[in-house]
CSV table of C-alpha atoms and ligand atoms in Angstrom, one decimal:
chain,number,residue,atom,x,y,z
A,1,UNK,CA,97.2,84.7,66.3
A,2,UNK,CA,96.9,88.5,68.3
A,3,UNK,CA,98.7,88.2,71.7
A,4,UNK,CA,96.1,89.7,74.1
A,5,UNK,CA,98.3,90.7,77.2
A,6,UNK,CA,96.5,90.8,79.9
A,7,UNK,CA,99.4,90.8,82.8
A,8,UNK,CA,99.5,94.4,83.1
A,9,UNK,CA,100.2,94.2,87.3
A,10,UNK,CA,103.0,91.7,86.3
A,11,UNK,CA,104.9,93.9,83.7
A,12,UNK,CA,103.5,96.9,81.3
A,13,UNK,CA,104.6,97.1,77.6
A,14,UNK,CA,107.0,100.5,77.6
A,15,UNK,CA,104.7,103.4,75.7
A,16,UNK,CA,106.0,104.9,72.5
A,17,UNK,CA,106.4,108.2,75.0
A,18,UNK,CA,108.6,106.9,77.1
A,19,UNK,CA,111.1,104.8,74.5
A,20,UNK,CA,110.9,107.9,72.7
A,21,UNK,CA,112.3,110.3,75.7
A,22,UNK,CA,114.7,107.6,76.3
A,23,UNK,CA,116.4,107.0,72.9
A,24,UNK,CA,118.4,110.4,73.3
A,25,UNK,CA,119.6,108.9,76.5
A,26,UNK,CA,121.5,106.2,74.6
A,27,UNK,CA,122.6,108.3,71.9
A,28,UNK,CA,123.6,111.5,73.0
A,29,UNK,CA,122.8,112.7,76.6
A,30,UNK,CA,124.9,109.5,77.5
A,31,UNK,CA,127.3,111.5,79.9
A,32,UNK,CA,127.4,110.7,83.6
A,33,UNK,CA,125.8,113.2,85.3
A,34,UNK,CA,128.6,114.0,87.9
A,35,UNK,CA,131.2,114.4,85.1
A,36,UNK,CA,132.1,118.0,84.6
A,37,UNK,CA,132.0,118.5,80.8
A,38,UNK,CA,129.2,119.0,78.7
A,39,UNK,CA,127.4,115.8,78.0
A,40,UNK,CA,127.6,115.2,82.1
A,41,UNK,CA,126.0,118.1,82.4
A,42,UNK,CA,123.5,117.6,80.1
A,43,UNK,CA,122.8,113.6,81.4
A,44,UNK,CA,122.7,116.1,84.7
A,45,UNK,CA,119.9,118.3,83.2
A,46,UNK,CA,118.0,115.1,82.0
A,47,UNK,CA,118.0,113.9,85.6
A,48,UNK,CA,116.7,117.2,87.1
A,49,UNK,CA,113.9,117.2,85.1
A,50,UNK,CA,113.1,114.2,85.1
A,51,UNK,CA,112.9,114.5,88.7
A,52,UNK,CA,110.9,117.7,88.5
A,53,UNK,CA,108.4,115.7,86.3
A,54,UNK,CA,107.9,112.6,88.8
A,55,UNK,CA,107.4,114.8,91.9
A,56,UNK,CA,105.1,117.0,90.3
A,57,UNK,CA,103.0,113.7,89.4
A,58,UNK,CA,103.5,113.1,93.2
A,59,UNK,CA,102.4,116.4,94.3
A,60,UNK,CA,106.2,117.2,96.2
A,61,UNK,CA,109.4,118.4,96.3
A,62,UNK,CA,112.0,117.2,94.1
A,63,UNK,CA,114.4,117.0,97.0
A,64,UNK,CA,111.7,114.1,98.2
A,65,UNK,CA,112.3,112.0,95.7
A,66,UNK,CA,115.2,109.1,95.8
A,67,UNK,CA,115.8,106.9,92.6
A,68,UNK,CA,116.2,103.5,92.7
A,69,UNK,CA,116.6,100.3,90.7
A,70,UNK,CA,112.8,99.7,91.0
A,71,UNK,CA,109.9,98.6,93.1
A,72,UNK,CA,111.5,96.4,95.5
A,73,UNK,CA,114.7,98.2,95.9
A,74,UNK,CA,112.3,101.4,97.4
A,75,UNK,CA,110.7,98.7,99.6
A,76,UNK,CA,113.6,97.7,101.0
A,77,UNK,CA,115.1,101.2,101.6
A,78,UNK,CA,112.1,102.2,103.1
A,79,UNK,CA,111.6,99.7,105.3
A,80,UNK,CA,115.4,100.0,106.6
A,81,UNK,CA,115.0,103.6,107.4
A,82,UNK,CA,111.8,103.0,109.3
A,83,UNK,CA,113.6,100.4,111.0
A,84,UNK,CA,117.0,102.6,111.7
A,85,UNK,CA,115.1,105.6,112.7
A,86,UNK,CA,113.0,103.4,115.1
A,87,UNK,CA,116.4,101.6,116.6
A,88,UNK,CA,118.1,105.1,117.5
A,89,UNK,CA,114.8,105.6,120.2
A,90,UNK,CA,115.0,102.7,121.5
A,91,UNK,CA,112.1,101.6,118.9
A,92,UNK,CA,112.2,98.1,117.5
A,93,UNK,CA,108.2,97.3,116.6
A,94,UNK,CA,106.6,97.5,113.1
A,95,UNK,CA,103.4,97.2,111.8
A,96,UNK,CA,102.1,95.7,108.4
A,97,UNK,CA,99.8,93.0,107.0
A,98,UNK,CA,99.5,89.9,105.6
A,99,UNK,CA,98.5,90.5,101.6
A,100,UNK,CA,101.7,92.8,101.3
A,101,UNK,CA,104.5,92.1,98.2
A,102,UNK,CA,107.2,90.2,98.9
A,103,UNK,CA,109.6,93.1,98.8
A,104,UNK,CA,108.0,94.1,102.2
A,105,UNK,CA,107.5,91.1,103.9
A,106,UNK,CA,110.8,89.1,103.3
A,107,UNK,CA,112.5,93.0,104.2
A,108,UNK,CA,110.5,92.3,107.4
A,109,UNK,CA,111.9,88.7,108.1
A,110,UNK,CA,115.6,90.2,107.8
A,111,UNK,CA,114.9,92.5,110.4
A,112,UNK,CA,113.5,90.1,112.6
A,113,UNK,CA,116.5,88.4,112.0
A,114,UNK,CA,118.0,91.4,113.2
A,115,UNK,CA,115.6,91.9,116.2
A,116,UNK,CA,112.9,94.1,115.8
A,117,UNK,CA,109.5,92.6,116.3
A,118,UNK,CA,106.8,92.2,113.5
A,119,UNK,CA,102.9,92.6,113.5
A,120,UNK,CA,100.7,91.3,110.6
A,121,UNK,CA,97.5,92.5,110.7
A,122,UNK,CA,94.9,90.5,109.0
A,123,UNK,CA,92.6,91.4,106.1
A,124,UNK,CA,89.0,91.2,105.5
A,125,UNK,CA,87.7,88.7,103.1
A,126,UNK,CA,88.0,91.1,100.7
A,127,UNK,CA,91.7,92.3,101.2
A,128,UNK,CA,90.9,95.3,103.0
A,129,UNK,CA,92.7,96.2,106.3
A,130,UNK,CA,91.1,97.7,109.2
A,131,UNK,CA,92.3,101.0,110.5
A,132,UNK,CA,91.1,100.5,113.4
A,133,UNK,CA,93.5,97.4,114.1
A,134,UNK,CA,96.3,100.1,112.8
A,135,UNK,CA,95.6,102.3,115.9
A,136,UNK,CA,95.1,99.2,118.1
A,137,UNK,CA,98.5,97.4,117.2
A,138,UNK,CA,100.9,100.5,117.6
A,139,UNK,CA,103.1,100.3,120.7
A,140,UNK,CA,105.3,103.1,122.3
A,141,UNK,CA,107.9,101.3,120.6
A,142,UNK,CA,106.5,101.0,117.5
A,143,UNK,CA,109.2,102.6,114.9
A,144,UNK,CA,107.3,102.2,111.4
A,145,UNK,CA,103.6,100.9,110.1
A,146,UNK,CA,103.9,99.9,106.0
A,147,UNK,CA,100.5,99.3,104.3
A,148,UNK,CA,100.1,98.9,100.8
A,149,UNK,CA,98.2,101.4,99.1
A,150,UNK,CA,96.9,98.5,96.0
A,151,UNK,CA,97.4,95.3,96.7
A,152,UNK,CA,99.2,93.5,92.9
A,153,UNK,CA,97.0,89.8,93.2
A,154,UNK,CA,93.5,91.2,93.7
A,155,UNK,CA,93.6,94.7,93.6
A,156,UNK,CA,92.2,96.2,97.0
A,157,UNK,CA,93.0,99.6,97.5
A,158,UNK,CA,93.9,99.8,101.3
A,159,UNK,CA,92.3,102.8,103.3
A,160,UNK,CA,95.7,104.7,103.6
A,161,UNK,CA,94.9,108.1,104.3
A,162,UNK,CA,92.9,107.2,107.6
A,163,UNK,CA,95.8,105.2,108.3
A,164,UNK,CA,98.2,107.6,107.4
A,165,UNK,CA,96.2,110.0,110.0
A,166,UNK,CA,95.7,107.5,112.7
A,167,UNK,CA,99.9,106.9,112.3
A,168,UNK,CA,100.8,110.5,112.8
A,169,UNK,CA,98.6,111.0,115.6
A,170,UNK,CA,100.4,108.7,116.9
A,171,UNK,CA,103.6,109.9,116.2
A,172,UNK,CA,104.7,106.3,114.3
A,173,UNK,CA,106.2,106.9,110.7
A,174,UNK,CA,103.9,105.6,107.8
A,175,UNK,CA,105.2,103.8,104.4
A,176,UNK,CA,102.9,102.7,101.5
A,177,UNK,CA,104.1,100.3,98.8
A,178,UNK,CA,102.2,101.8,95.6
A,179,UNK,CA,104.1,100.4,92.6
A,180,UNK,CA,100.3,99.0,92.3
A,181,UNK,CA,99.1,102.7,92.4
A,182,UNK,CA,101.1,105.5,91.4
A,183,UNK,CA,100.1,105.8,87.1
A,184,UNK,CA,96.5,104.0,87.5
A,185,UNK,CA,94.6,106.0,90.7
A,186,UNK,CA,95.5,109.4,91.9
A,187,UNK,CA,98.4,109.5,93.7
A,188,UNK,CA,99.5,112.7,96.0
A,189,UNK,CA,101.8,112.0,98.8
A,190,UNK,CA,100.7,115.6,100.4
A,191,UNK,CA,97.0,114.4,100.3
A,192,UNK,CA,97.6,111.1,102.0
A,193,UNK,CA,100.4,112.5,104.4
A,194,UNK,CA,102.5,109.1,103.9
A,195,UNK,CA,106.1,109.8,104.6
A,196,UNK,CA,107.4,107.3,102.3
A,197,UNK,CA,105.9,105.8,99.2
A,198,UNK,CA,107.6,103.5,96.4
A,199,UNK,CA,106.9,103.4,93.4
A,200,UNK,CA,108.3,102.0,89.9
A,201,UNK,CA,108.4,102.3,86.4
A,202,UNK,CA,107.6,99.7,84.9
A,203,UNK,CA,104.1,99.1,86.1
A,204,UNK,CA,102.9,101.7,84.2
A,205,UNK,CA,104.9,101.5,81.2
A,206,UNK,CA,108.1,103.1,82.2
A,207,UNK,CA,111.2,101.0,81.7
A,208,UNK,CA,112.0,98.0,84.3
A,209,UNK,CA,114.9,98.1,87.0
A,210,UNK,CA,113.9,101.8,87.7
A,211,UNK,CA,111.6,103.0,90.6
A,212,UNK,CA,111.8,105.6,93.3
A,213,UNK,CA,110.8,106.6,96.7
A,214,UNK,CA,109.4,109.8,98.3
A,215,UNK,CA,110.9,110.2,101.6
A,216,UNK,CA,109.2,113.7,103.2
A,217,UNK,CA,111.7,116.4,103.7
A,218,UNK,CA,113.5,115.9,107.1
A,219,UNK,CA,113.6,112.5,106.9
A,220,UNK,CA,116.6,110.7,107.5
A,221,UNK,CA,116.7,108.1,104.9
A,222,UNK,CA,118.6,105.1,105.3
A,223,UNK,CA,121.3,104.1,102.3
A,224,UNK,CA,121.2,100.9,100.5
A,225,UNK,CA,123.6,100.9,98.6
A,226,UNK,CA,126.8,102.3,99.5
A,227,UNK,CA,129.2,104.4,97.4
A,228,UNK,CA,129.0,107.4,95.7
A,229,UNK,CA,127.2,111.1,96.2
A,230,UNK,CA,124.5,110.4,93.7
A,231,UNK,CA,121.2,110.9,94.9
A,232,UNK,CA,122.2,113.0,97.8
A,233,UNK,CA,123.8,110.3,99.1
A,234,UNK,CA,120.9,108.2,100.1
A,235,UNK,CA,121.5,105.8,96.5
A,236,UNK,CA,125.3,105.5,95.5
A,237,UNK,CA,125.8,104.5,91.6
A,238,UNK,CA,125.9,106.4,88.7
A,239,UNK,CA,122.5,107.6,87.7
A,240,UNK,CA,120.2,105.3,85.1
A,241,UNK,CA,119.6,108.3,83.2
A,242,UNK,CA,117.6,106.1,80.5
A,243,UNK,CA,115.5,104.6,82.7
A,244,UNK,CA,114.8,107.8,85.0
A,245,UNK,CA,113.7,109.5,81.8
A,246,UNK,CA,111.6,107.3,80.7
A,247,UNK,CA,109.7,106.3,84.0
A,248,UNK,CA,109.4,110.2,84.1
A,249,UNK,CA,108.0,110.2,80.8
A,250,UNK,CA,105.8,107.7,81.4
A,251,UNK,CA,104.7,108.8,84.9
A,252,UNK,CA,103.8,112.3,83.0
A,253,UNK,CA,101.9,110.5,80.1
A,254,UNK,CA,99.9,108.4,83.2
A,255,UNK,CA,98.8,111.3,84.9
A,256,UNK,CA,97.9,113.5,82.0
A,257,UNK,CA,95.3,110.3,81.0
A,258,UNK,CA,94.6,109.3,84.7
A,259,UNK,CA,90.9,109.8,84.4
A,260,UNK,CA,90.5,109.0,80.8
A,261,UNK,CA,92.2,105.8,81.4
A,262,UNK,CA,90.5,105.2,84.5
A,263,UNK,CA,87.6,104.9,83.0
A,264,UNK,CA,87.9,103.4,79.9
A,265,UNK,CA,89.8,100.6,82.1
A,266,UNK,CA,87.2,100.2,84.4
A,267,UNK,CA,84.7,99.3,82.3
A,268,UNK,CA,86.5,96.4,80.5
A,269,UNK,CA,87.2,95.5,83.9
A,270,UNK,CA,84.0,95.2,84.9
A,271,UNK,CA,82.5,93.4,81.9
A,272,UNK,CA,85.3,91.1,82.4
A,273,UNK,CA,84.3,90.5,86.2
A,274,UNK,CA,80.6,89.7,84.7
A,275,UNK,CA,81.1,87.9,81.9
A,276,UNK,CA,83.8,85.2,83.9
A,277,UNK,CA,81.1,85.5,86.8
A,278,UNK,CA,78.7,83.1,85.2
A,279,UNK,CA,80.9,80.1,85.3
A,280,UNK,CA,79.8,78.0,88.2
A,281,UNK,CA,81.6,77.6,91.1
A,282,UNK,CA,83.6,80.8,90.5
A,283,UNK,CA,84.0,83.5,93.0
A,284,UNK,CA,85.7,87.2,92.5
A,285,UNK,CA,88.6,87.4,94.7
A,286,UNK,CA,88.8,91.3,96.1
A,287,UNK,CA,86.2,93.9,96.0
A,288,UNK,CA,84.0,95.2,94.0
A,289,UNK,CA,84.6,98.7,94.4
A,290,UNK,CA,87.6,100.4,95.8
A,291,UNK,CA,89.3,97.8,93.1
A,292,UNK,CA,92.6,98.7,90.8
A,293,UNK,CA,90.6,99.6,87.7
A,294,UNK,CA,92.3,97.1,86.1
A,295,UNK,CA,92.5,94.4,88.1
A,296,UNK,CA,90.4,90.8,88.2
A,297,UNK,CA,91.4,87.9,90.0
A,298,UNK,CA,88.8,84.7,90.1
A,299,UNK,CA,89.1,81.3,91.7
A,300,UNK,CA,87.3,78.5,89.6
A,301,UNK,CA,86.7,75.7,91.9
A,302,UNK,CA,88.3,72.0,90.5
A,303,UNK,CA,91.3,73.3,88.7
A,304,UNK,CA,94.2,74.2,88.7
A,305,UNK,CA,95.5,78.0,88.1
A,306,UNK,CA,98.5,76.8,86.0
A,307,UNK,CA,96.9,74.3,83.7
A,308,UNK,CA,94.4,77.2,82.9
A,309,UNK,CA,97.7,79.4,81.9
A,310,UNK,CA,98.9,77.5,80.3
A,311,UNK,CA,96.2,76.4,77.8
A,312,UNK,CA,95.0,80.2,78.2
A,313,UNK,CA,98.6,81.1,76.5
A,314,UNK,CA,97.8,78.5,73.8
A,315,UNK,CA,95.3,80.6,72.8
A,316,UNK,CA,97.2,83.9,72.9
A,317,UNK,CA,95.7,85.1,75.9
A,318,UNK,CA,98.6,86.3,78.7
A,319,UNK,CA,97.5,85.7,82.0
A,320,UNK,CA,98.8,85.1,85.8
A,321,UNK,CA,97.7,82.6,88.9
A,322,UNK,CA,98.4,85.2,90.9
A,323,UNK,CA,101.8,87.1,91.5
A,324,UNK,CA,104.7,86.6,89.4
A,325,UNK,CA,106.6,85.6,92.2
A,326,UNK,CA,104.3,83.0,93.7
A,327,UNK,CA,104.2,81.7,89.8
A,328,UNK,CA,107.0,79.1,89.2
A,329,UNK,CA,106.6,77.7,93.3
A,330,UNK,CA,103.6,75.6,94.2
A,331,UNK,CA,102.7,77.0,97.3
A,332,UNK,CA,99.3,79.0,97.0
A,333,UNK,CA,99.6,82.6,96.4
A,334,UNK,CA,99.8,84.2,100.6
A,335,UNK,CA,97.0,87.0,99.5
A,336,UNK,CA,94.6,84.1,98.8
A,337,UNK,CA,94.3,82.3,102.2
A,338,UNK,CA,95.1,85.7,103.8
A,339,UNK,CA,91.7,86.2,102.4
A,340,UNK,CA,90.1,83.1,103.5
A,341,UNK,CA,90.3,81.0,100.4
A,342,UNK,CA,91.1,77.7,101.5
A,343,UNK,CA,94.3,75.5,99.4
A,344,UNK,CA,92.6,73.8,97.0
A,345,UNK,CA,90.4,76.8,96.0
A,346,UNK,CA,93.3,79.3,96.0
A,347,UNK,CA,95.3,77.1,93.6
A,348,UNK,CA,92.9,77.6,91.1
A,349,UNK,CA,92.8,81.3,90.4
A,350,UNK,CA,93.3,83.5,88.0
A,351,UNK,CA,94.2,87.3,87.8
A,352,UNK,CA,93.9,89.1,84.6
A,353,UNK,CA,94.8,92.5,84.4
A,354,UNK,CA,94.6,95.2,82.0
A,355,UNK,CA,95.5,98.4,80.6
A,356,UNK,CA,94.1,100.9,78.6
A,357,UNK,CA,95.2,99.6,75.1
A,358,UNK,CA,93.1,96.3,75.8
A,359,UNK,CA,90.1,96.4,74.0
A,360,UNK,CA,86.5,95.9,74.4
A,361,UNK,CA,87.1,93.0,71.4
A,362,UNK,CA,90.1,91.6,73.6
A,363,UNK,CA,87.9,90.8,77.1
A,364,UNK,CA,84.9,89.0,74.2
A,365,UNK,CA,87.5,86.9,73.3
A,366,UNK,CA,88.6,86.2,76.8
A,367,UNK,CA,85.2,85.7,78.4
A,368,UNK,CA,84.6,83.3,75.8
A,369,UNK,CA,88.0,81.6,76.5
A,370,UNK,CA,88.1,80.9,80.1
A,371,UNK,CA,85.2,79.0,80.4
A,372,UNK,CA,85.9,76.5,77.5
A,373,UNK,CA,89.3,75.9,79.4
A,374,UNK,CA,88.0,75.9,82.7
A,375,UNK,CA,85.5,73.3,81.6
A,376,UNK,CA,87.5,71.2,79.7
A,377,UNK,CA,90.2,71.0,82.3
A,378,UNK,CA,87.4,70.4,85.1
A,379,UNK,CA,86.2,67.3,82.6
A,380,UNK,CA,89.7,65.6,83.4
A,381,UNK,CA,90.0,66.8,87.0
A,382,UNK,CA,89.2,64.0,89.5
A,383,UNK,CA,88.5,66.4,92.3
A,384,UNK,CA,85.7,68.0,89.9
A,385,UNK,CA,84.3,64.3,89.3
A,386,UNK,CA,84.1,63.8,93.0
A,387,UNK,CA,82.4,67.2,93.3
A,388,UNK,CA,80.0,66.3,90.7
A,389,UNK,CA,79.3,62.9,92.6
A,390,UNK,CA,78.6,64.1,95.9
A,391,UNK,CA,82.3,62.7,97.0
A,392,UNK,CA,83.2,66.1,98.3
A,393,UNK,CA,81.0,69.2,98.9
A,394,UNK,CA,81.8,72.0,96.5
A,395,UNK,CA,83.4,75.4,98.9
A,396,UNK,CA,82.4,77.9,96.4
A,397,UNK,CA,78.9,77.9,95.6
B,401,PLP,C1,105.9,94.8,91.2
B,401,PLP,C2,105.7,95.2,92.6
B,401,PLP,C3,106.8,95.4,93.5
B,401,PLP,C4,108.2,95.2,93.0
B,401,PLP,O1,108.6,96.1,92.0
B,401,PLP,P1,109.9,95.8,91.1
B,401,PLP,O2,110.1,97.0,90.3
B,401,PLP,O3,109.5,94.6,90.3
B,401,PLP,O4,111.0,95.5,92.0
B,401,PLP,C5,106.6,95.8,94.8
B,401,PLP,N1,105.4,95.9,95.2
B,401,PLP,C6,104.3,95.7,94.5
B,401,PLP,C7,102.9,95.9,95.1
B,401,PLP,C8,104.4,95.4,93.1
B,401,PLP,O5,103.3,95.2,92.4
């Protein structure tokens, strides 16, 4: 049986690019890069263009770019120089919303704990947050607003440039969680004026544990972790050359296909969205445009998201409920009834998402798939008898 994966937002598969860029990394650029001799130096020389490469997929200066042990680690080191900056001025308020990674909003409960105050804004129905409730939340004290620029469960991509203008009108600092992003829509930290943005590498099949943020020049980012020079400072440890190289590799590959893969993504996305559509009681979860073009998240009323999985697996299809956080813990995924799906409803989702080596073959197979499992675990579900009876009235039509 062929694996399809189709988890892409979860993890990507590492491209033969990157592996390839990172094998001498292992073999014989395995120097530190602050020793003096020649293989440092030459680990050293990997690292400087390797961060030449990632900020001119960014559109900056390699001085703006921090390396970082992924995703979450930028997150967190974002959000704890928005909240330090704030605190020196006297400034303890930040803004975000409710459909944001966990990286952000458990970093935002710690520094509650630690004082500061906390808005969420809420989303529309489809995900989307208002910029107008942006402009309306920020305070004189407010230190930092942090919007995602994709959201990883259904895909919405937030309207960050307008709140990125709105922000420095306002003179508040703006962060934008794009590990969704950066490799699968264009991404230019210039263009949307952010003055941090994270990203990592293994969302677009770079190597895991390795990410980075843009910090704009002048600002004074917070450190993490404490130690060493490396990374001006702002990251101590010594360098993951191997994984630097091959995020940059892969970043590189990403942009050089952005469009190609864009499209060719977006249309198996979209046959996806109307082939699953026609199961009853279904709804799409997200919008229809201003989606990820490879993400598709449903809710199938009368089941449950992992019994579908789980059978989905069985027949070599690689799925999620939802984010592979929330997977694992029975609480519904937050972005779900941040949208307005109620309990029962958001338990039975599904998010499939995809990347450009799926195939047009792979998404027939799947959208003949779901709706044999859907229906055959709705056969033994006693909340879809009691819909069928008239015991219960059905929430998606
Ligand atoms: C995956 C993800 C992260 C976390 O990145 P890691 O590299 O796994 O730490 C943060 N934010 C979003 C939106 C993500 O999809």
């Amino acid at each position: 049986m062929n694996t399809i994966y189709a988890d892409n937002a979860a993890t990507t598969k590492i491209s033969k690019t990157a592996l390839a860029a990172m094998l001498p990394c292992f073999e014989e650029n395995y120097g530190n890069p602050s020793s003096l001799h020649t293989v440092g130096q030459n680990a050293a020389e990997a690292l400087f263009n390797a961060r030449r490469t990632v900020a001119e997929c960014l559109g900056c200066d390699p001085k703006e770019i921090i390396f970082t042990g992924g995703g979450s680690e930028a997150d967190n080191q974002a959000l704890l120089t928005g909240a330090e900056l704030g605190a020196r001025k006297g400034k303890k308020h930040i803004i975000s919303d409710a459909i944001e990674h966990h990286a952000v909003l458990h970093s935002l409960k710690r520094l509650e704990k630690l004082g500061y105050e906390v808005t969420l804004l809420p989303v529309n129905g489809e995900g989307f947050v208002d910029p107008e409730d942006v402009r309306k939340a920020i305070r004189p004290d407010t230190a930092l607003v942090t919007i995602m620029m994709a959201n990883n469960e259904i895909g919405t991509i937030e309207p960050i440039k307008e709140i990125a203008e709105i922000c420095h009108e306002k003179g508040v600092l703006f962060h934008t969680d794009a590990v969704q992003a950066v490799g699968h829509i264009p991404v230019n930290v210039k263009e949307i004026g952010c003055d941090m943005l994270s990203l990592a590498g293994h969302k677009f099949h770079g190597p895991k544990g390795v990410g980075a943020l843009y910090a704009r020049k002048g600002l004074l980012v917070s450190t993490l972790i404490e130690g060493g020079a490396q990374e001006r400072g702002k990251r101590a440890g010594t360098e993951n050359i191997p994984g630097i190289v091959g995020m940059a590799a892969a970043l590189k590959e990403a942009t050089d296909n952005l469009e190609a893969n864009m499209a060719k993504i977006t249309k198996l996305r979209d046959r996806l969205i109307e082939g699953l559509s026609v199961i009853p009681h279904s709804i799409l979860n997200g919008p229809r445009d201003k989606r990820l073009p490879g993400n598709v998240n449903m809710c199938f009323e009368g089941i449950e998201g992992e019994s579908l999985l789980l059978l989905l697996d069985q027949k070599g299809i690689c799925a999620s409920s939802g984010s592979a956080c929330t997977s694992g813990s029975l609480d519904p995924s937050h972005v779900l009834l941040a949208i307005g799906r109620i309990h029962d409803v958001a338990h039975g989702s599904l998010r499939l998402s995809l990347c450009e080596s799926n195939t047009e073959e792979e998404i027939e197979t799947i959208i003949k798939a779901v709706p044999e499992v859907v229906d055959y675990l709705r056969r033994i579900s006693p909340v879809w008898q009691d819909l069928q009876e008239g015991k219960r009235t059905y929430v998606i039509q």
